[in-house]
Amino acid sequence: MSQSRVTAALPGSVRNTWTAGLAGGLVGGVGMGIVLHAGANLMSFVGALYGWPTVVGGWAVHLLNSVLAGLLFAFLVSRPVLQQQTTTVAESVAAGLVYAAAVGLLSAGLLLPLSMTALGVQSLPEPLVPLPGMLGSLLVVVSVGVAHVVYGVLLGATYAVVQARPLTATVADIIE
C-alpha cells in the first residue's frame, strides 16, 4: 500500500483547539516566566503563594497556571462569536493581549491580594528585587506588566500557528 500523504486542513478541529491552547499557554508561560525571573526575581514569590517558596516551585506553579490559562483562552476564542474575530495571527495576538491584560488585572487585582492576605504578607516582595523601596515596587509592577504583554503576544501567536497547522496522516493511518 502506498504511503502517500493526505493532508486535511481542519483549523477548527477540537484536537487542534486544545493543542493550540496548551502550546500557547506553555510558550507564553515560558516567556512570561523569563521576564518575571530576570526582571524582578519573582519566581520564588510566585512559588510562595502556593506554599512552595523556591524558584523551582515558582516555575512549576507558574507554568501550570500558564497552561490552564492557555486552555481557557482556547475555549474562549473557539466560541463562534470570537472565532470569527481571530482568523489571522495578528487578530489572535490582539486577542492574546486583551486576554493577558484581563488575566493580569484579575490575578494582580484580586487573586494576589487574597493570596497575600491568606499568607499574612503585608506588601509586595521588595526584598526579592535588587532595588529598595519605591524603586523596588516600581520594578515589580513594570516586570509584571511587561510579563503579561509577553504572555499575551506569545499565547496569541502560538495559538494561531498551531491552530492553523494542517493535520497530516498517511493513507495507511486513515484506513486502519
PDB file of C-alpha atoms in Angstrom, residues 39-158:
ATOM      1  CA  GLY A  39      13.137  41.376  35.665  1.00  0.00           C
ATOM      2  CA  ALA A  40      12.306  41.241  39.365  1.00  0.00           C
ATOM      3  CA  ASN A  41      13.364  37.821  40.669  1.00  0.00           C
ATOM      4  CA  LEU A  42       9.733  36.967  41.413  1.00  0.00           C
ATOM      5  CA  MET A  43       9.634  33.219  40.788  1.00  0.00           C
ATOM      6  CA  SER A  44      10.233  32.251  44.419  1.00  0.00           C
ATOM      7  CA  PHE A  45       7.467  34.683  45.419  1.00  0.00           C
ATOM      8  CA  VAL A  46       5.121  33.028  42.909  1.00  0.00           C
ATOM      9  CA  GLY A  47       6.001  29.664  44.434  1.00  0.00           C
ATOM     10  CA  ALA A  48       5.432  31.036  47.944  1.00  0.00           C
ATOM     11  CA  LEU A  49       1.858  31.962  47.016  1.00  0.00           C
ATOM     12  CA  TYR A  50       1.251  28.225  46.581  1.00  0.00           C
ATOM     13  CA  GLY A  51       3.274  27.097  49.585  1.00  0.00           C
ATOM     14  CA  TRP A  52       6.404  26.232  47.582  1.00  0.00           C
ATOM     15  CA  PRO A  53       8.725  29.252  48.138  1.00  0.00           C
ATOM     16  CA  THR A  54      11.530  28.305  45.769  1.00  0.00           C
ATOM     17  CA  VAL A  55      12.441  29.269  42.232  1.00  0.00           C
ATOM     18  CA  VAL A  56      11.644  25.717  41.073  1.00  0.00           C
ATOM     19  CA  GLY A  57       8.311  25.856  42.886  1.00  0.00           C
ATOM     20  CA  GLY A  58       7.553  29.205  41.301  1.00  0.00           C
ATOM     21  CA  TRP A  59       8.335  27.920  37.827  1.00  0.00           C
ATOM     22  CA  ALA A  60       6.249  24.777  38.365  1.00  0.00           C
ATOM     23  CA  VAL A  61       3.104  26.571  39.523  1.00  0.00           C
ATOM     24  CA  HIS A  62       3.591  29.409  37.048  1.00  0.00           C
ATOM     25  CA  LEU A  63       3.814  27.034  34.071  1.00  0.00           C
ATOM     26  CA  LEU A  64       0.819  25.029  35.318  1.00  0.00           C
ATOM     27  CA  ASN A  65      -1.210  28.242  35.622  1.00  0.00           C
ATOM     28  CA  SER A  66       0.017  29.378  32.202  1.00  0.00           C
ATOM     29  CA  VAL A  67      -1.118  26.154  30.543  1.00  0.00           C
ATOM     30  CA  LEU A  68      -4.500  26.294  32.296  1.00  0.00           C
ATOM     31  CA  ALA A  69      -4.899  29.927  31.202  1.00  0.00           C
ATOM     32  CA  GLY A  70      -3.940  28.908  27.652  1.00  0.00           C
ATOM     33  CA  LEU A  71      -6.627  26.214  27.661  1.00  0.00           C
ATOM     34  CA  LEU A  72      -9.195  28.757  28.884  1.00  0.00           C
ATOM     35  CA  PHE A  73      -8.065  31.113  26.109  1.00  0.00           C
ATOM     36  CA  ALA A  74      -8.579  28.318  23.559  1.00  0.00           C
ATOM     37  CA  PHE A  75     -12.058  27.681  24.922  1.00  0.00           C
ATOM     38  CA  LEU A  76     -12.965  31.371  24.736  1.00  0.00           C
ATOM     39  CA  VAL A  77     -11.615  32.138  21.269  1.00  0.00           C
ATOM     40  CA  SER A  78     -13.120  28.966  19.831  1.00  0.00           C
ATOM     41  CA  ARG A  79     -16.628  30.276  20.633  1.00  0.00           C
ATOM     42  CA  PRO A  80     -18.318  31.260  17.339  1.00  0.00           C
ATOM     43  CA  VAL A  81     -18.513  34.990  18.085  1.00  0.00           C
ATOM     44  CA  LEU A  82     -14.792  35.217  18.920  1.00  0.00           C
ATOM     45  CA  GLN A  83     -13.666  32.620  16.396  1.00  0.00           C
ATOM     46  CA  GLN A  84     -14.835  34.940  13.622  1.00  0.00           C
ATOM     47  CA  GLN A  85     -12.699  37.725  15.104  1.00  0.00           C
ATOM     48  CA  THR A  86      -9.475  35.682  15.374  1.00  0.00           C
ATOM     49  CA  THR A  87      -8.877  34.366  11.889  1.00  0.00           C
ATOM     50  CA  THR A  88      -5.355  35.755  11.424  1.00  0.00           C
ATOM     51  CA  VAL A  89      -2.200  35.642  13.505  1.00  0.00           C
ATOM     52  CA  ALA A  90      -2.461  39.400  14.153  1.00  0.00           C
ATOM     53  CA  GLU A  91      -6.042  39.046  15.391  1.00  0.00           C
ATOM     54  CA  SER A  92      -5.049  36.132  17.631  1.00  0.00           C
ATOM     55  CA  VAL A  93      -2.159  38.171  19.039  1.00  0.00           C
ATOM     56  CA  ALA A  94      -4.560  41.054  19.736  1.00  0.00           C
ATOM     57  CA  ALA A  95      -6.939  38.626  21.469  1.00  0.00           C
ATOM     58  CA  GLY A  96      -3.993  37.221  23.443  1.00  0.00           C
ATOM     59  CA  LEU A  97      -3.016  40.721  24.587  1.00  0.00           C
ATOM     60  CA  VAL A  98      -6.558  41.563  25.698  1.00  0.00           C
ATOM     61  CA  TYR A  99      -6.850  38.198  27.444  1.00  0.00           C
ATOM     62  CA  ALA A 100      -3.457  38.574  29.183  1.00  0.00           C
ATOM     63  CA  ALA A 101      -4.423  42.073  30.357  1.00  0.00           C
ATOM     64  CA  ALA A 102      -7.651  40.693  31.808  1.00  0.00           C
ATOM     65  CA  VAL A 103      -5.778  37.822  33.486  1.00  0.00           C
ATOM     66  CA  GLY A 104      -3.216  40.311  34.827  1.00  0.00           C
ATOM     67  CA  LEU A 105      -5.903  42.558  36.271  1.00  0.00           C
ATOM     68  CA  LEU A 106      -7.722  39.601  37.804  1.00  0.00           C
ATOM     69  CA  SER A 107      -4.585  37.995  39.231  1.00  0.00           C
ATOM     70  CA  ALA A 108      -2.869  41.183  40.450  1.00  0.00           C
ATOM     71  CA  GLY A 109      -6.048  42.973  41.480  1.00  0.00           C
ATOM     72  CA  LEU A 110      -7.934  40.135  43.153  1.00  0.00           C
ATOM     73  CA  LEU A 111      -6.069  36.842  43.444  1.00  0.00           C
ATOM     74  CA  LEU A 112      -2.716  38.270  44.584  1.00  0.00           C
ATOM     75  CA  PRO A 113      -4.221  40.340  47.426  1.00  0.00           C
ATOM     76  CA  LEU A 114      -6.321  37.355  48.529  1.00  0.00           C
ATOM     77  CA  SER A 115      -3.257  35.080  48.498  1.00  0.00           C
ATOM     78  CA  MET A 116      -1.133  37.631  50.330  1.00  0.00           C
ATOM     79  CA  THR A 117      -3.846  38.047  52.987  1.00  0.00           C
ATOM     80  CA  ALA A 118      -4.127  34.286  53.409  1.00  0.00           C
ATOM     81  CA  LEU A 119      -0.349  34.061  53.835  1.00  0.00           C
ATOM     82  CA  GLY A 120      -0.184  37.050  56.180  1.00  0.00           C
ATOM     83  CA  VAL A 121       2.036  39.043  53.791  1.00  0.00           C
ATOM     84  CA  GLN A 122       1.556  42.818  54.041  1.00  0.00           C
ATOM     85  CA  SER A 123       3.427  44.136  50.986  1.00  0.00           C
ATOM     86  CA  LEU A 124       4.978  43.231  47.658  1.00  0.00           C
ATOM     87  CA  PRO A 125       8.316  41.421  47.879  1.00  0.00           C
ATOM     88  CA  GLU A 126      10.735  44.346  47.603  1.00  0.00           C
ATOM     89  CA  PRO A 127      13.481  42.353  49.381  1.00  0.00           C
ATOM     90  CA  LEU A 128      13.439  39.980  46.403  1.00  0.00           C
ATOM     91  CA  VAL A 129      14.321  42.719  43.931  1.00  0.00           C
ATOM     92  CA  PRO A 130      17.686  44.471  43.641  1.00  0.00           C
ATOM     93  CA  LEU A 131      16.282  47.970  44.328  1.00  0.00           C
ATOM     94  CA  PRO A 132      14.894  49.165  47.674  1.00  0.00           C
ATOM     95  CA  GLY A 133      11.638  50.985  48.446  1.00  0.00           C
ATOM     96  CA  MET A 134       9.605  52.640  45.713  1.00  0.00           C
ATOM     97  CA  LEU A 135      12.093  51.676  43.008  1.00  0.00           C
ATOM     98  CA  GLY A 136      11.705  48.040  44.014  1.00  0.00           C
ATOM     99  CA  SER A 137       7.906  48.332  43.919  1.00  0.00           C
ATOM    100  CA  LEU A 138       8.077  50.027  40.526  1.00  0.00           C
ATOM    101  CA  LEU A 139      10.351  47.283  39.198  1.00  0.00           C
ATOM    102  CA  VAL A 140       7.875  44.635  40.364  1.00  0.00           C
ATOM    103  CA  VAL A 141       4.905  46.430  38.772  1.00  0.00           C
ATOM    104  CA  VAL A 142       6.729  47.042  35.472  1.00  0.00           C
ATOM    105  CA  SER A 143       8.034  43.462  35.350  1.00  0.00           C
ATOM    106  CA  VAL A 144       4.571  42.036  35.950  1.00  0.00           C
ATOM    107  CA  GLY A 145       3.064  44.332  33.298  1.00  0.00           C
ATOM    108  CA  VAL A 146       5.703  43.515  30.692  1.00  0.00           C
ATOM    109  CA  ALA A 147       5.444  39.816  31.570  1.00  0.00           C
ATOM    110  CA  HIS A 148       1.710  39.830  30.833  1.00  0.00           C
ATOM    111  CA  VAL A 149       2.289  41.582  27.499  1.00  0.00           C
ATOM    112  CA  VAL A 150       4.882  38.932  26.588  1.00  0.00           C
ATOM    113  CA  TYR A 151       2.462  36.181  27.646  1.00  0.00           C
ATOM    114  CA  GLY A 152      -0.341  37.644  25.527  1.00  0.00           C
ATOM    115  CA  VAL A 153       1.772  38.051  22.400  1.00  0.00           C
ATOM    116  CA  LEU A 154       3.280  34.559  22.633  1.00  0.00           C
ATOM    117  CA  LEU A 155      -0.051  32.954  23.575  1.00  0.00           C
ATOM    118  CA  GLY A 156      -1.900  34.530  20.651  1.00  0.00           C
ATOM    119  CA  ALA A 157       0.846  33.887  18.101  1.00  0.00           C
ATOM    120  CA  THR A 158       1.457  30.301  19.157  1.00  0.00           C
TER     121      THR A 158
END
